[in-house]
PDB file of C-alpha atoms in Angstrom:
ATOM      1  CA  UNK A  12     -20.978 -65.769 -33.348  1.00 55.00           C
ATOM      2  CA  UNK A  13     -17.531 -65.280 -32.080  1.00 72.00           C
ATOM      3  CA  UNK A  14     -16.024 -67.333 -34.933  1.00 71.00           C
ATOM      4  CA  UNK A  15     -17.968 -65.155 -37.485  1.00 74.00           C
ATOM      5  CA  UNK A  16     -16.697 -62.004 -35.981  1.00 71.00           C
ATOM      6  CA  UNK A  17     -13.204 -63.400 -35.968  1.00 71.00           C
ATOM      7  CA  UNK A  18     -13.581 -64.315 -39.645  1.00 66.00           C
ATOM      8  CA  UNK A  19     -14.655 -60.868 -40.629  1.00 67.00           C
ATOM      9  CA  UNK A  20     -11.878 -59.239 -38.680  1.00 70.00           C
ATOM     10  CA  UNK A  21      -9.337 -61.391 -40.357  1.00 71.00           C
ATOM     11  CA  UNK A  22     -10.922 -60.659 -43.767  1.00 74.00           C
ATOM     12  CA  UNK A  23     -10.823 -56.908 -43.130  1.00 70.00           C
ATOM     13  CA  UNK A  24      -7.158 -57.036 -41.955  1.00 68.00           C
ATOM     14  CA  UNK A  25      -6.192 -59.001 -45.122  1.00 66.00           C
ATOM     15  CA  UNK A  26      -8.121 -56.480 -47.269  1.00 64.00           C
ATOM     16  CA  UNK A  27      -6.507 -53.547 -45.414  1.00 65.00           C
ATOM     17  CA  UNK A  28      -3.106 -55.105 -45.956  1.00 63.00           C
ATOM     18  CA  UNK A  29      -3.741 -55.629 -49.607  1.00 62.00           C
ATOM     19  CA  UNK A  30      -4.934 -52.061 -50.017  1.00 62.00           C
ATOM     20  CA  UNK A  31      -1.731 -50.822 -48.349  1.00 60.00           C
ATOM     21  CA  UNK A  32       0.373 -52.983 -50.555  1.00 61.00           C
ATOM     22  CA  UNK A  33      -1.434 -51.675 -53.620  1.00 61.00           C
ATOM     23  CA  UNK A  34      -1.141 -48.130 -52.443  1.00 56.00           C
ATOM     24  CA  UNK A  35       2.517 -48.525 -52.034  1.00 59.00           C
ATOM     25  CA  UNK A  36       2.843 -49.766 -55.606  1.00 58.00           C
ATOM     26  CA  UNK A  37       0.581 -47.160 -57.159  1.00 57.00           C
ATOM     27  CA  UNK A  38       2.175 -43.831 -57.974  1.00 58.00           C
ATOM     28  CA  UNK A  39       0.191 -40.533 -57.742  1.00 58.00           C
ATOM     29  CA  UNK A  40       0.337 -37.537 -60.075  1.00 62.00           C
ATOM     30  CA  UNK A  41       3.147 -35.924 -58.200  1.00 59.00           C
ATOM     31  CA  UNK A  42       5.267 -39.108 -58.591  1.00 57.00           C
ATOM     32  CA  UNK A  43       5.063 -40.231 -54.946  1.00 59.00           C
ATOM     33  CA  UNK A  44       3.395 -43.463 -53.859  1.00 61.00           C
ATOM     34  CA  UNK A  45      -0.297 -43.200 -52.838  1.00 55.00           C
ATOM     35  CA  UNK A  46       0.530 -44.733 -49.487  1.00 57.00           C
ATOM     36  CA  UNK A  47       2.863 -41.888 -48.662  1.00 60.00           C
ATOM     37  CA  UNK A  48       0.147 -39.384 -49.602  1.00 62.00           C
ATOM     38  CA  UNK A  49      -2.272 -41.249 -47.301  1.00 58.00           C
ATOM     39  CA  UNK A  50       0.304 -41.040 -44.500  1.00 63.00           C
ATOM     40  CA  UNK A  51       0.874 -37.274 -45.055  1.00 64.00           C
ATOM     41  CA  UNK A  52      -2.987 -36.718 -45.065  1.00 61.00           C
ATOM     42  CA  UNK A  53      -3.387 -38.786 -41.882  1.00 65.00           C
ATOM     43  CA  UNK A  54      -0.496 -37.069 -40.025  1.00 64.00           C
ATOM     44  CA  UNK A  55      -1.198 -33.456 -41.269  1.00 65.00           C
ATOM     45  CA  UNK A  56      -3.615 -32.622 -38.327  1.00 67.00           C
ATOM     46  CA  UNK A  57      -1.012 -33.784 -35.904  1.00 61.00           C
ATOM     47  CA  UNK A  58       1.794 -31.788 -37.584  1.00 62.00           C
ATOM     48  CA  UNK A  59      -0.467 -28.664 -37.739  1.00 62.00           C
ATOM     49  CA  UNK A  60      -1.390 -29.123 -34.078  1.00 70.00           C
ATOM     50  CA  UNK A  61       2.249 -29.581 -33.105  1.00 69.00           C
ATOM     51  CA  UNK A  62       3.208 -26.447 -35.070  1.00 68.00           C
ATOM     52  CA  UNK A  63       0.467 -24.416 -33.342  1.00 67.00           C
ATOM     53  CA  UNK A  64       1.613 -25.824 -29.935  1.00 77.00           C
ATOM     54  CA  UNK A  65       5.229 -24.821 -30.814  1.00 73.00           C
ATOM     55  CA  UNK A  66       4.100 -21.178 -31.717  1.00 72.00           C
ATOM     56  CA  UNK A  67       1.975 -21.038 -28.541  1.00 71.00           C
ATOM     57  CA  UNK A  68       4.873 -22.224 -26.295  1.00 75.00           C
ATOM     58  CA  UNK A  69       7.205 -19.673 -28.057  1.00 77.00           C
ATOM     59  CA  UNK A  70       4.664 -16.847 -27.587  1.00 75.00           C
ATOM     60  CA  UNK A  71       4.190 -17.914 -23.953  1.00 75.00           C
ATOM     61  CA  UNK A  72       7.929 -17.877 -23.332  1.00 80.00           C
ATOM     62  CA  UNK A  73       8.274 -14.376 -24.891  1.00 78.00           C
ATOM     63  CA  UNK A  74       5.264 -13.237 -22.857  1.00 77.00           C
ATOM     64  CA  UNK A  75       6.691 -14.543 -19.643  1.00 80.00           C
ATOM     65  CA  UNK A  76      10.063 -12.889 -20.402  1.00 84.00           C
ATOM     66  CA  UNK A  77       8.338  -9.578 -21.169  1.00 81.00           C
ATOM     67  CA  UNK A  78       6.157  -9.906 -18.060  1.00 84.00           C
ATOM     68  CA  UNK A  79       9.265 -10.493 -15.898  1.00 85.00           C
ATOM     69  CA  UNK A  80      10.921  -7.458 -17.495  1.00 86.00           C
ATOM     70  CA  UNK A  81       7.872  -5.321 -16.954  1.00 86.00           C
ATOM     71  CA  UNK A  82       7.644  -6.472 -13.311  1.00 86.00           C
ATOM     72  CA  UNK A  83      11.252  -5.641 -12.773  1.00 87.00           C
ATOM     73  CA  UNK A  84      10.812  -2.217 -14.375  1.00 87.00           C
ATOM     74  CA  UNK A  85       7.662  -1.621 -12.328  1.00 87.00           C
ATOM     75  CA  UNK A  86       9.520  -2.561  -9.128  1.00 87.00           C
ATOM     76  CA  UNK A  87      12.450  -0.208 -10.087  1.00 87.00           C
ATOM     77  CA  UNK A  88      10.043   2.623 -10.745  1.00 87.00           C
ATOM     78  CA  UNK A  89       8.218   2.049  -7.473  1.00 88.00           C
ATOM     79  CA  UNK A  90      11.550   2.156  -5.644  1.00 85.00           C
ATOM     80  CA  UNK A  91      12.398   5.411  -7.432  1.00 86.00           C
ATOM     81  CA  UNK A  92       9.003   6.857  -6.508  1.00 86.00           C
ATOM     82  CA  UNK A  93       9.438   5.951  -2.897  1.00 84.00           C
ATOM     83  CA  UNK A  94      12.915   7.387  -2.897  1.00 80.00           C
ATOM     84  CA  UNK A  95      11.582  10.656  -4.544  1.00 82.00           C
ATOM     85  CA  UNK A  96       8.833  10.758  -1.918  1.00 82.00           C
ATOM     86  CA  UNK A  97      11.345  10.283   0.890  1.00 76.00           C
ATOM     87  CA  UNK A  98      13.664  12.976  -0.515  1.00 74.00           C
ATOM     88  CA  UNK A  99      10.551  15.268  -0.848  1.00 77.00           C
ATOM     89  CA  UNK A 100       9.594  14.691   2.774  1.00 71.00           C
ATOM     90  CA  UNK A 101      13.177  15.380   3.845  1.00 59.00           C
ATOM     91  CA  UNK A 102      13.325  18.568   1.808  1.00 62.00           C
ATOM     92  CA  UNK A 103       9.998  19.629   3.273  1.00 69.00           C
ATOM     93  CA  UNK A 104      11.366  18.918   6.786  1.00 65.00           C
ATOM     94  CA  UNK A 105      14.448  20.905   6.026  1.00 61.00           C
ATOM     95  CA  UNK A 106      12.428  23.859   4.632  1.00 62.00           C
ATOM     96  CA  UNK A 107      10.190  23.853   7.700  1.00 65.00           C
ATOM     97  CA  UNK A 108      13.290  23.652   9.957  1.00 61.00           C
ATOM     98  CA  UNK A 109      14.880  26.653   8.070  1.00 58.00           C
ATOM     99  CA  UNK A 110      11.634  28.663   8.335  1.00 62.00           C
ATOM    100  CA  UNK A 111      11.327  27.832  12.018  1.00 62.00           C
ATOM    101  CA  UNK A 112      15.008  28.756  12.556  1.00 57.00           C
ATOM    102  CA  UNK A 113      14.398  32.161  10.885  1.00 59.00           C
ATOM    103  CA  UNK A 114      11.380  32.776  13.066  1.00 60.00           C
ATOM    104  CA  UNK A 115      13.427  31.804  16.158  1.00 55.00           C
ATOM    105  CA  UNK A 116      16.318  34.068  15.355  1.00 54.00           C
ATOM    106  CA  UNK A 117      14.044  36.923  14.519  1.00 56.00           C
ATOM    107  CA  UNK A 118      11.944  36.391  17.561  1.00 54.00           C
ATOM    108  CA  UNK A 119      14.756  36.456  20.205  1.00 51.00           C
ATOM    109  CA  UNK A 120      15.456  40.131  20.685  1.00 53.00           C
ATOM    110  CA  UNK A 121      19.115  41.028  21.348  1.00 52.00           C
ATOM    111  CA  UNK A 122      20.569  37.464  20.814  1.00 52.00           C
ATOM    112  CA  UNK A 123      20.648  37.159  16.998  1.00 51.00           C
ATOM    113  CA  UNK A 124      24.485  37.288  16.862  1.00 53.00           C
ATOM    114  CA  UNK A 125      25.153  34.881  19.771  1.00 65.00           C
ATOM    115  CA  UNK A 126      22.269  32.432  19.224  1.00 77.00           C
ATOM    116  CA  UNK A 127      23.005  28.985  17.857  1.00 82.00           C
ATOM    117  CA  UNK A 128      20.411  26.901  15.936  1.00 81.00           C
ATOM    118  CA  UNK A 129      20.322  23.159  16.533  1.00 84.00           C
ATOM    119  CA  UNK A 130      18.247  20.301  15.190  1.00 84.00           C
ATOM    120  CA  UNK A 131      16.406  17.967  17.470  1.00 86.00           C
ATOM    121  CA  UNK A 132      17.316  14.313  16.941  1.00 86.00           C
ATOM    122  CA  UNK A 133      15.904  12.744  20.147  1.00 88.00           C
ATOM    123  CA  UNK A 134      13.282  13.701  22.691  1.00 87.00           C
ATOM    124  CA  UNK A 135      11.662  11.899  25.657  1.00 86.00           C
ATOM    125  CA  UNK A 136       8.783  13.465  27.576  1.00 81.00           C
ATOM    126  CA  UNK A 137       9.045  11.030  30.474  1.00 79.00           C
ATOM    127  CA  UNK A 138      12.831  11.246  30.854  1.00 84.00           C
ATOM    128  CA  UNK A 139      12.768  15.014  30.360  1.00 89.00           C
ATOM    129  CA  UNK A 140      15.744  14.739  27.958  1.00 92.00           C
ATOM    130  CA  UNK A 141      16.325  16.008  24.358  1.00 92.00           C
ATOM    131  CA  UNK A 142      19.389  15.677  22.135  1.00 92.00           C
ATOM    132  CA  UNK A 143      20.097  18.320  19.476  1.00 91.00           C
ATOM    133  CA  UNK A 144      22.807  18.466  16.793  1.00 88.00           C
ATOM    134  CA  UNK A 145      24.736  21.644  15.823  1.00 86.00           C
ATOM    135  CA  UNK A 146      25.695  22.302  12.204  1.00 77.00           C
ATOM    136  CA  UNK A 147      29.145  23.696  13.126  1.00 78.00           C
ATOM    137  CA  UNK A 148      31.354  22.930  16.089  1.00 81.00           C
ATOM    138  CA  UNK A 149      30.497  25.296  18.963  1.00 80.00           C
ATOM    139  CA  UNK A 150      31.273  25.486  22.627  1.00 82.00           C
ATOM    140  CA  UNK A 151      27.940  25.665  24.419  1.00 88.00           C
ATOM    141  CA  UNK A 152      28.224  26.458  28.121  1.00 89.00           C
ATOM    142  CA  UNK A 153      26.489  24.555  30.881  1.00 90.00           C
ATOM    143  CA  UNK A 154      23.014  25.945  31.789  1.00 90.00           C
ATOM    144  CA  UNK A 155      22.661  27.679  28.364  1.00 91.00           C
ATOM    145  CA  UNK A 156      18.928  28.484  27.880  1.00 92.00           C
ATOM    146  CA  UNK A 157      17.120  26.681  25.028  1.00 92.00           C
ATOM    147  CA  UNK A 158      14.034  28.013  23.321  1.00 89.00           C
ATOM    148  CA  UNK A 159      11.772  26.994  20.387  1.00 85.00           C
ATOM    149  CA  UNK A 160       9.279  28.949  18.343  1.00 80.00           C
ATOM    150  CA  UNK A 161       6.592  28.459  20.922  1.00 84.00           C
ATOM    151  CA  UNK A 162       8.480  28.985  24.168  1.00 87.00           C
ATOM    152  CA  UNK A 163      11.027  27.672  26.626  1.00 92.00           C
ATOM    153  CA  UNK A 164      12.462  24.223  26.081  1.00 93.00           C
ATOM    154  CA  UNK A 165      14.940  23.898  28.928  1.00 94.00           C
ATOM    155  CA  UNK A 166      18.715  24.179  29.579  1.00 94.00           C
ATOM    156  CA  UNK A 167      21.910  22.550  28.339  1.00 94.00           C
ATOM    157  CA  UNK A 168      23.340  20.007  30.735  1.00 93.00           C
ATOM    158  CA  UNK A 169      25.961  18.484  28.492  1.00 92.00           C
ATOM    159  CA  UNK A 170      27.709  19.445  25.282  1.00 89.00           C
ATOM    160  CA  UNK A 171      30.470  18.018  23.084  1.00 87.00           C
ATOM    161  CA  UNK A 172      30.688  20.799  20.380  1.00 78.00           C
ATOM    162  CA  UNK A 173      28.578  18.864  17.818  1.00 84.00           C
ATOM    163  CA  UNK A 174      25.632  17.901  19.997  1.00 89.00           C
ATOM    164  CA  UNK A 175      24.012  18.905  23.227  1.00 92.00           C
ATOM    165  CA  UNK A 176      21.827  17.223  25.808  1.00 94.00           C
ATOM    166  CA  UNK A 177      19.068  19.363  27.148  1.00 94.00           C
ATOM    167  CA  UNK A 178      17.136  19.021  30.345  1.00 95.00           C
ATOM    168  CA  UNK A 179      13.537  19.886  29.331  1.00 94.00           C
ATOM    169  CA  UNK A 180      10.920  21.436  31.634  1.00 94.00           C
ATOM    170  CA  UNK A 181       9.275  18.056  32.205  1.00 93.00           C
ATOM    171  CA  UNK A 182      12.454  16.668  33.939  1.00 93.00           C
ATOM    172  CA  UNK A 183      11.675  16.044  37.692  1.00 92.00           C
ATOM    173  CA  UNK A 184      14.723  18.130  38.584  1.00 92.00           C
ATOM    174  CA  UNK A 185      13.806  21.096  36.294  1.00 94.00           C
ATOM    175  CA  UNK A 186      12.710  24.355  37.796  1.00 94.00           C
ATOM    176  CA  UNK A 187      11.945  27.773  36.301  1.00 95.00           C
ATOM    177  CA  UNK A 188      11.084  31.011  37.907  1.00 95.00           C
ATOM    178  CA  UNK A 189       7.905  32.350  36.320  1.00 96.00           C
ATOM    179  CA  UNK A 190       5.394  35.149  36.478  1.00 94.00           C
ATOM    180  CA  UNK A 191       2.170  36.048  34.784  1.00 94.00           C
ATOM    181  CA  UNK A 192       2.414  38.440  31.829  1.00 91.00           C
ATOM    182  CA  UNK A 193       1.128  41.249  34.021  1.00 90.00           C
ATOM    183  CA  UNK A 194       3.822  40.413  36.684  1.00 90.00           C
ATOM    184  CA  UNK A 195       1.276  40.307  39.505  1.00 91.00           C
ATOM    185  CA  UNK A 196       1.739  36.619  40.266  1.00 93.00           C
ATOM    186  CA  UNK A 197       5.038  34.864  40.579  1.00 93.00           C
ATOM    187  CA  UNK A 198       5.982  31.246  41.311  1.00 94.00           C
ATOM    188  CA  UNK A 199       8.248  28.357  40.414  1.00 95.00           C
ATOM    189  CA  UNK A 200       7.490  25.902  37.747  1.00 96.00           C
ATOM    190  CA  UNK A 201       8.830  22.395  38.512  1.00 95.00           C
ATOM    191  CA  UNK A 202       8.904  19.310  36.257  1.00 93.00           C
ATOM    192  CA  UNK A 203       6.995  16.171  37.244  1.00 91.00           C
ATOM    193  CA  UNK A 204       8.211  13.686  34.628  1.00 88.00           C
ATOM    194  CA  UNK A 205       4.747  13.911  33.032  1.00 88.00           C
ATOM    195  CA  UNK A 206       2.915  16.188  30.635  1.00 88.00           C
ATOM    196  CA  UNK A 207       1.779  18.587  33.346  1.00 92.00           C
ATOM    197  CA  UNK A 208       4.035  20.920  35.346  1.00 95.00           C
ATOM    198  CA  UNK A 209       3.685  21.869  38.939  1.00 95.00           C
ATOM    199  CA  UNK A 210       3.621  25.620  39.738  1.00 95.00           C
ATOM    200  CA  UNK A 211       4.819  26.086  43.320  1.00 93.00           C
ATOM    201  CA  UNK A 212       4.816  28.995  45.813  1.00 93.00           C
ATOM    202  CA  UNK A 213       1.666  30.670  44.406  1.00 93.00           C
ATOM    203  CA  UNK A 214      -0.044  32.623  47.175  1.00 89.00           C
ATOM    204  CA  UNK A 215      -3.594  31.716  48.188  1.00 87.00           C
ATOM    205  CA  UNK A 216      -4.550  35.324  47.561  1.00 87.00           C
ATOM    206  CA  UNK A 217      -3.045  35.367  44.019  1.00 88.00           C
ATOM    207  CA  UNK A 218      -5.428  36.390  41.228  1.00 88.00           C
ATOM    208  CA  UNK A 219      -4.667  33.515  38.803  1.00 91.00           C
ATOM    209  CA  UNK A 220      -7.008  32.128  36.169  1.00 91.00           C
ATOM    210  CA  UNK A 221      -7.061  28.940  34.133  1.00 92.00           C
ATOM    211  CA  UNK A 222      -5.534  29.376  30.692  1.00 93.00           C
ATOM    212  CA  UNK A 223      -3.341  32.236  31.934  1.00 94.00           C
ATOM    213  CA  UNK A 224       0.184  32.238  30.324  1.00 95.00           C
ATOM    214  CA  UNK A 225       3.233  32.007  32.614  1.00 95.00           C
ATOM    215  CA  UNK A 226       6.484  33.473  31.283  1.00 94.00           C
ATOM    216  CA  UNK A 227      10.052  33.424  32.667  1.00 93.00           C
ATOM    217  CA  UNK A 228      10.714  36.067  35.248  1.00 92.00           C
ATOM    218  CA  UNK A 229      14.496  35.862  35.073  1.00 89.00           C
ATOM    219  CA  UNK A 230      14.751  35.600  38.882  1.00 91.00           C
ATOM    220  CA  UNK A 231      16.508  32.161  38.650  1.00 90.00           C
ATOM    221  CA  UNK A 232      19.524  33.761  36.755  1.00 89.00           C
ATOM    222  CA  UNK A 233      19.391  31.006  34.085  1.00 90.00           C
ATOM    223  CA  UNK A 234      16.575  31.955  31.710  1.00 91.00           C
ATOM    224  CA  UNK A 235      15.962  35.317  30.001  1.00 88.00           C
ATOM    225  CA  UNK A 236      12.727  37.016  31.164  1.00 89.00           C
ATOM    226  CA  UNK A 237       9.602  37.034  29.086  1.00 87.00           C
ATOM    227  CA  UNK A 238       9.819  33.614  27.404  1.00 89.00           C
ATOM    228  CA  UNK A 239       6.554  31.676  27.453  1.00 91.00           C
ATOM    229  CA  UNK A 240       6.782  28.618  29.791  1.00 94.00           C
ATOM    230  CA  UNK A 241       3.365  27.140  30.364  1.00 95.00           C
ATOM    231  CA  UNK A 242      -0.402  27.830  30.577  1.00 95.00           C
ATOM    232  CA  UNK A 243      -2.342  27.253  33.790  1.00 95.00           C
ATOM    233  CA  UNK A 244      -4.502  24.183  33.489  1.00 94.00           C
ATOM    234  CA  UNK A 245      -5.722  23.528  37.157  1.00 93.00           C
ATOM    235  CA  UNK A 246      -6.009  25.627  40.262  1.00 93.00           C
ATOM    236  CA  UNK A 247      -7.031  24.067  43.562  1.00 91.00           C
ATOM    237  CA  UNK A 248      -7.150  25.475  47.049  1.00 86.00           C
ATOM    238  CA  UNK A 249      -5.713  23.507  49.971  1.00 78.00           C
ATOM    239  CA  UNK A 250      -4.954  23.962  53.665  1.00 79.00           C
ATOM    240  CA  UNK A 251      -1.385  24.873  52.829  1.00 80.00           C
ATOM    241  CA  UNK A 252      -0.135  28.394  52.479  1.00 83.00           C
ATOM    242  CA  UNK A 253      -0.037  28.083  48.648  1.00 91.00           C
ATOM    243  CA  UNK A 254      -2.422  27.162  45.907  1.00 92.00           C
ATOM    244  CA  UNK A 255      -2.095  23.810  44.136  1.00 93.00           C
ATOM    245  CA  UNK A 256      -1.530  24.885  40.557  1.00 94.00           C
ATOM    246  CA  UNK A 257      -0.778  22.688  37.511  1.00 95.00           C
ATOM    247  CA  UNK A 258       0.230  24.047  34.071  1.00 96.00           C
ATOM    248  CA  UNK A 259       0.734  22.680  30.567  1.00 95.00           C
ATOM    249  CA  UNK A 260       4.117  23.375  28.884  1.00 94.00           C
ATOM    250  CA  UNK A 261       4.035  25.898  26.005  1.00 92.00           C
ATOM    251  CA  UNK A 262       6.299  23.670  23.980  1.00 90.00           C
ATOM    252  CA  UNK A 263       5.413  20.130  22.917  1.00 89.00           C
ATOM    253  CA  UNK A 264       8.831  18.558  22.892  1.00 87.00           C
ATOM    254  CA  UNK A 265       7.604  15.691  20.729  1.00 85.00           C
ATOM    255  CA  UNK A 266       6.968  18.063  17.869  1.00 84.00           C
ATOM    256  CA  UNK A 267      10.009  20.285  18.129  1.00 84.00           C
ATOM    257  CA  UNK A 268      12.259  20.195  15.025  1.00 82.00           C
ATOM    258  CA  UNK A 269      14.573  23.047  15.678  1.00 83.00           C
ATOM    259  CA  UNK A 270      15.712  24.777  18.878  1.00 86.00           C
ATOM    260  CA  UNK A 271      17.733  27.971  19.548  1.00 86.00           C
ATOM    261  CA  UNK A 272      20.570  27.940  22.137  1.00 88.00           C
ATOM    262  CA  UNK A 273      21.313  31.277  23.809  1.00 86.00           C
ATOM    263  CA  UNK A 274      24.886  30.967  25.065  1.00 85.00           C
ATOM    264  CA  UNK A 275      25.243  34.735  25.112  1.00 77.00           C
ATOM    265  CA  UNK A 276      22.633  35.211  27.847  1.00 73.00           C
ATOM    266  CA  UNK A 277      23.672  36.460  31.284  1.00 64.00           C
ATOM    267  CA  UNK A 278      21.625  38.206  34.021  1.00 59.00           C
ATOM    268  CA  UNK A 279      23.830  41.306  33.588  1.00 50.00           C
ATOM    269  CA  UNK A 280      22.861  41.492  29.932  1.00 47.00           C
ATOM    270  CA  UNK A 281      19.216  41.235  30.910  1.00 45.00           C
ATOM    271  CA  UNK A 282      19.546  44.276  33.074  1.00 42.00           C
ATOM    272  CA  UNK A 283      21.258  46.141  30.283  1.00 43.00           C
ATOM    273  CA  UNK A 284      18.633  45.252  27.557  1.00 42.00           C
ATOM    274  CA  UNK A 285      16.252  48.054  26.619  1.00 37.00           C
ATOM    275  CA  UNK A 286      12.745  47.575  27.766  1.00 36.00           C
TER     276      UNK A 286
END
């Protein structure tokens, strides 16, 4: 069986060889050998496939290049959008600061000419410190009162013409003479290093209510009278001669953008101001 198969294989190989020789000798209508036409027919699918593969690779390269360019353009546009959003936020902050400054200047009676607006750049509730920057060089005296649109912030403890450090009401060493708006109750607000303030020297017989607003009395000689300081948050009786009173500051120093410095304030000026 094996010999028969080998015989047929050899016969087929000889026949194929003879056909190829004959095809190489016979010339077709176009003048080229028939064998060459056979080769072209046999290799045409490969050539067509290779051509399509070349076109596909070329299109893929163009597509990748365009994709890379689009990604780079998209990244650039995203950066520009983020930059525009940042600028918009800054402009909104500046506008809010200008509006707040206008409200501050208009709300401080008698100090428009001498008041100095400053922008807050740092604030710490626990440390009781705030740093503010002044647009133009200005000599700010020690103990200059500082206010915001909602009330008293504190006093200047250091100044270098362009910036000032402020001791806020939450500082443990801070103290402000206060009274109720009616003037019937007086006391001394002291900082605790925390959110709440301690109101000292309030008589046990004082008529004081939770939520009542305490304003500066001017008795300390540092702060102008009538500026909101804090609201009473807790009242507790004790065996001592005074009530235990806690209050919440009128100003949230973590939200302050702009403050107003009052270097022109003096106790003598307070006495000369019209009521």
